[in-house]
């Protein structure tokens, strides 16, 4: 096993809570909401699935159904899908919906899992190639740089840059090519059995971790080191 591919959201990093997300944008916009109203709006945004990397929509609006299916194939589709979900929730200023989308793309909105650096460092020490394969609509490289993890990553393969999203094997094939390895020499680590499990069709091994808040998953990635022997 010469290389490991990692998913981004829910695997190496986790997005902030919906309440933290909304609070940060309100504070930046100079808008004050009473705590009960803020909590209510945050809950409504969570149910709507408006926070990328957060909960999936409890009920997908019909007019967003088609764009939702292919949301990770371009930056425009990704923004349209998530701001569309956000707009299902009334907020004090309509401009907040775009501000919320912009907030989730910032390093401050993300935290690495506690063992992420330890595991990435150990893989590098062993000379194992590391790639990040993500269904996403924006450039996540600044997140890795800001949190000090970029130095461990040899290749980033992001769906919106290729117009293809997981579980399409072509995205994993692109990652294997970037790392100059055969699929049989690769372990794909992710939190989504359907999306990340698509690597198995190419011949990669797949290992799944639980998509939990950072505080609730202190060592979920360490099993990767054991799997590599």
XYZ file of C-alpha atoms in Angstrom:
229
model
C 0.000 0.000 0.000
C 1.874 3.041 -1.262
C -0.713 5.809 -1.026
C -3.695 6.918 1.014
C -6.531 9.072 -0.281
C -8.556 11.043 2.246
C -11.942 12.671 2.008
C -12.067 16.205 3.433
C -15.305 16.986 5.283
C -16.168 14.545 8.058
C -12.875 12.708 7.586
C -9.896 15.040 8.111
C -11.868 18.180 9.012
C -15.287 18.995 10.425
C -17.322 22.141 9.829
C -18.386 24.278 12.805
C -21.873 23.913 14.271
C -24.773 25.592 12.507
C -25.241 27.949 15.452
C -21.566 28.976 15.423
C -21.801 29.515 11.654
C -24.840 31.764 11.900
C -23.540 33.633 14.952
C -20.241 34.473 13.220
C -22.013 35.894 10.173
C -24.469 37.910 12.254
C -21.617 39.347 14.318
C -19.659 40.245 11.177
C -22.746 41.918 9.715
C -23.457 43.862 12.921
C -26.876 42.247 13.294
C -28.056 41.273 16.759
C -30.704 38.594 17.279
C -32.141 37.588 20.647
C -30.729 34.218 21.663
C -34.028 32.322 21.254
C -34.415 33.678 17.701
C -30.803 32.897 16.831
C -31.173 29.335 18.098
C -34.421 28.923 16.193
C -32.894 30.204 12.938
C -29.830 27.982 13.384
C -32.030 24.942 13.883
C -34.063 25.806 10.791
C -30.862 26.155 8.719
C -29.671 22.782 10.009
C -32.948 21.086 9.093
C -32.793 22.724 5.664
C -29.289 21.296 5.162
C -27.967 24.750 4.319
C -24.523 24.302 5.882
C -22.129 22.413 3.564
C -20.459 19.673 5.556
C -23.317 19.702 8.052
C -26.577 17.775 8.057
C -28.276 16.706 4.836
C -31.606 18.376 4.026
C -34.504 16.855 5.930
C -36.644 17.578 2.876
C -35.186 18.702 -0.430
C -37.257 21.397 -2.196
C -38.435 20.214 -5.608
C -36.925 23.192 -7.428
C -33.472 22.295 -6.086
C -33.648 18.555 -6.720
C -31.734 18.558 -10.009
C -29.012 20.989 -8.975
C -28.570 19.081 -5.700
C -27.678 15.874 -7.570
C -24.772 17.545 -9.370
C -23.941 20.286 -6.878
C -20.278 19.287 -6.559
C -19.537 19.408 -10.288
C -18.936 23.172 -10.404
C -18.522 26.207 -8.155
C -21.711 27.744 -9.545
C -23.837 24.649 -8.898
C -22.467 24.287 -5.373
C -23.299 27.865 -4.438
C -26.729 27.652 -6.078
C -27.599 24.467 -4.186
C -26.579 25.652 -0.726
C -27.735 29.250 -0.931
C -30.985 27.884 -2.330
C -31.398 25.734 0.763
C -30.450 28.635 3.022
C -33.098 30.854 1.448
C -35.785 28.483 2.679
C -35.117 30.061 6.088
C -36.129 33.715 6.700
C -33.211 35.824 7.985
C -33.091 39.521 9.009
C -31.228 40.535 5.836
C -31.355 38.655 2.485
C -27.631 39.287 2.027
C -26.919 36.950 4.938
C -27.524 33.904 2.756
C -24.514 34.679 0.567
C -22.515 35.707 3.620
C -23.229 32.328 5.204
C -22.026 30.535 2.084
C -18.844 32.621 2.060
C -18.246 31.942 5.750
C -18.169 28.157 5.304
C -15.262 28.509 2.859
C -12.993 30.151 5.444
C -10.410 28.357 7.610
C -12.124 29.669 10.751
C -15.207 27.579 9.955
C -13.280 24.289 9.987
C -11.354 22.301 12.579
C -9.135 19.274 11.911
C -9.901 16.110 13.839
C -7.544 15.749 16.842
C -5.503 12.928 15.299
C -5.401 14.256 11.733
C -1.922 15.791 11.906
C -0.511 12.846 13.839
C -1.717 10.354 11.224
C -0.691 12.463 8.219
C 2.754 13.033 9.734
C 3.191 9.306 10.414
C 2.240 8.452 6.828
C 4.772 10.958 5.497
C 7.431 9.499 7.757
C 6.762 6.108 6.158
C 7.080 7.574 2.676
C 3.423 6.971 1.851
C 1.829 9.288 -0.690
C -1.188 11.301 0.456
C -4.016 12.661 -1.623
C -7.243 14.489 -0.799
C -10.289 13.593 -2.902
C -13.292 15.770 -2.142
C -16.763 16.465 -3.470
C -16.697 20.231 -3.129
C -17.444 23.449 -4.984
C -14.497 25.597 -3.877
C -10.751 25.466 -3.240
C -10.057 23.852 0.129
C -6.260 24.198 -0.096
C -6.269 27.386 2.054
C -7.998 25.410 4.837
C -5.136 22.912 4.873
C -2.516 25.675 4.728
C -4.065 27.686 7.559
C -4.260 24.628 9.825
C -0.726 23.484 8.976
C -1.677 20.273 7.143
C -0.898 21.280 3.553
C 2.714 20.172 3.892
C 1.586 16.553 4.174
C -0.588 16.473 1.044
C 0.917 15.451 -2.293
C -2.195 15.938 -4.447
C -5.651 17.496 -4.242
C -8.408 16.179 -6.506
C -11.500 18.345 -6.116
C -14.750 17.512 -7.891
C -15.523 21.032 -9.082
C -12.131 21.282 -10.798
C -12.810 18.144 -12.831
C -16.574 18.314 -13.364
C -16.924 14.852 -11.839
C -18.083 13.917 -8.348
C -17.712 10.836 -6.175
C -18.651 7.985 -6.420
C -17.609 8.284 -10.083
C -14.436 6.155 -10.352
C -12.904 8.759 -12.687
C -12.228 11.079 -9.761
C -10.323 8.369 -7.888
C -8.480 7.426 -11.074
C -7.336 11.042 -11.417
C -5.992 10.900 -7.850
C -4.127 7.663 -8.517
C -2.571 9.192 -11.611
C -1.545 12.292 -9.668
C 0.204 10.124 -7.085
C 1.608 7.793 -9.768
C 0.219 4.641 -8.174
C -2.043 1.799 -9.237
C -5.497 1.587 -7.583
C -4.535 -1.695 -5.924
C -1.837 0.190 -4.017
C -4.292 2.739 -2.595
C -6.434 2.999 0.535
C -9.366 5.438 0.361
C -10.422 6.837 3.739
C -13.776 8.584 4.024
C -17.007 8.918 5.952
C -19.560 8.233 3.203
C -20.065 4.609 2.137
C -21.674 5.587 -1.159
C -19.422 8.461 -2.249
C -16.090 7.289 -0.886
C -16.961 3.643 -1.485
C -16.857 4.422 -5.204
C -13.095 3.912 -5.013
C -13.682 0.169 -4.620
C -14.957 -0.025 -8.216
C -11.499 1.066 -9.311
C -9.764 -1.537 -7.157
C -8.828 0.619 -4.148
C -9.334 -0.559 -0.597
C -11.828 1.542 1.373
C -11.874 2.388 5.076
C -14.751 4.348 6.602
C -14.681 6.626 9.648
C -17.645 8.081 11.517
C -18.833 11.582 10.617
C -18.894 12.957 14.163
C -18.165 16.317 15.794
C -14.455 16.872 16.436
C -14.802 16.493 20.205
C -16.519 13.128 19.798
C -13.920 11.498 17.537
C -10.464 11.944 19.059
C -8.751 8.971 17.408
C -10.898 7.780 14.510
C -8.087 8.098 11.975
C -5.449 6.129 13.828
C -6.797 2.835 12.488
C -5.383 3.872 9.115
C -1.862 3.351 10.458
C -2.764 -0.149 11.666
C -4.293 -1.039 8.302
C -1.031 -0.180 6.595
C 0.930 -2.398 8.970
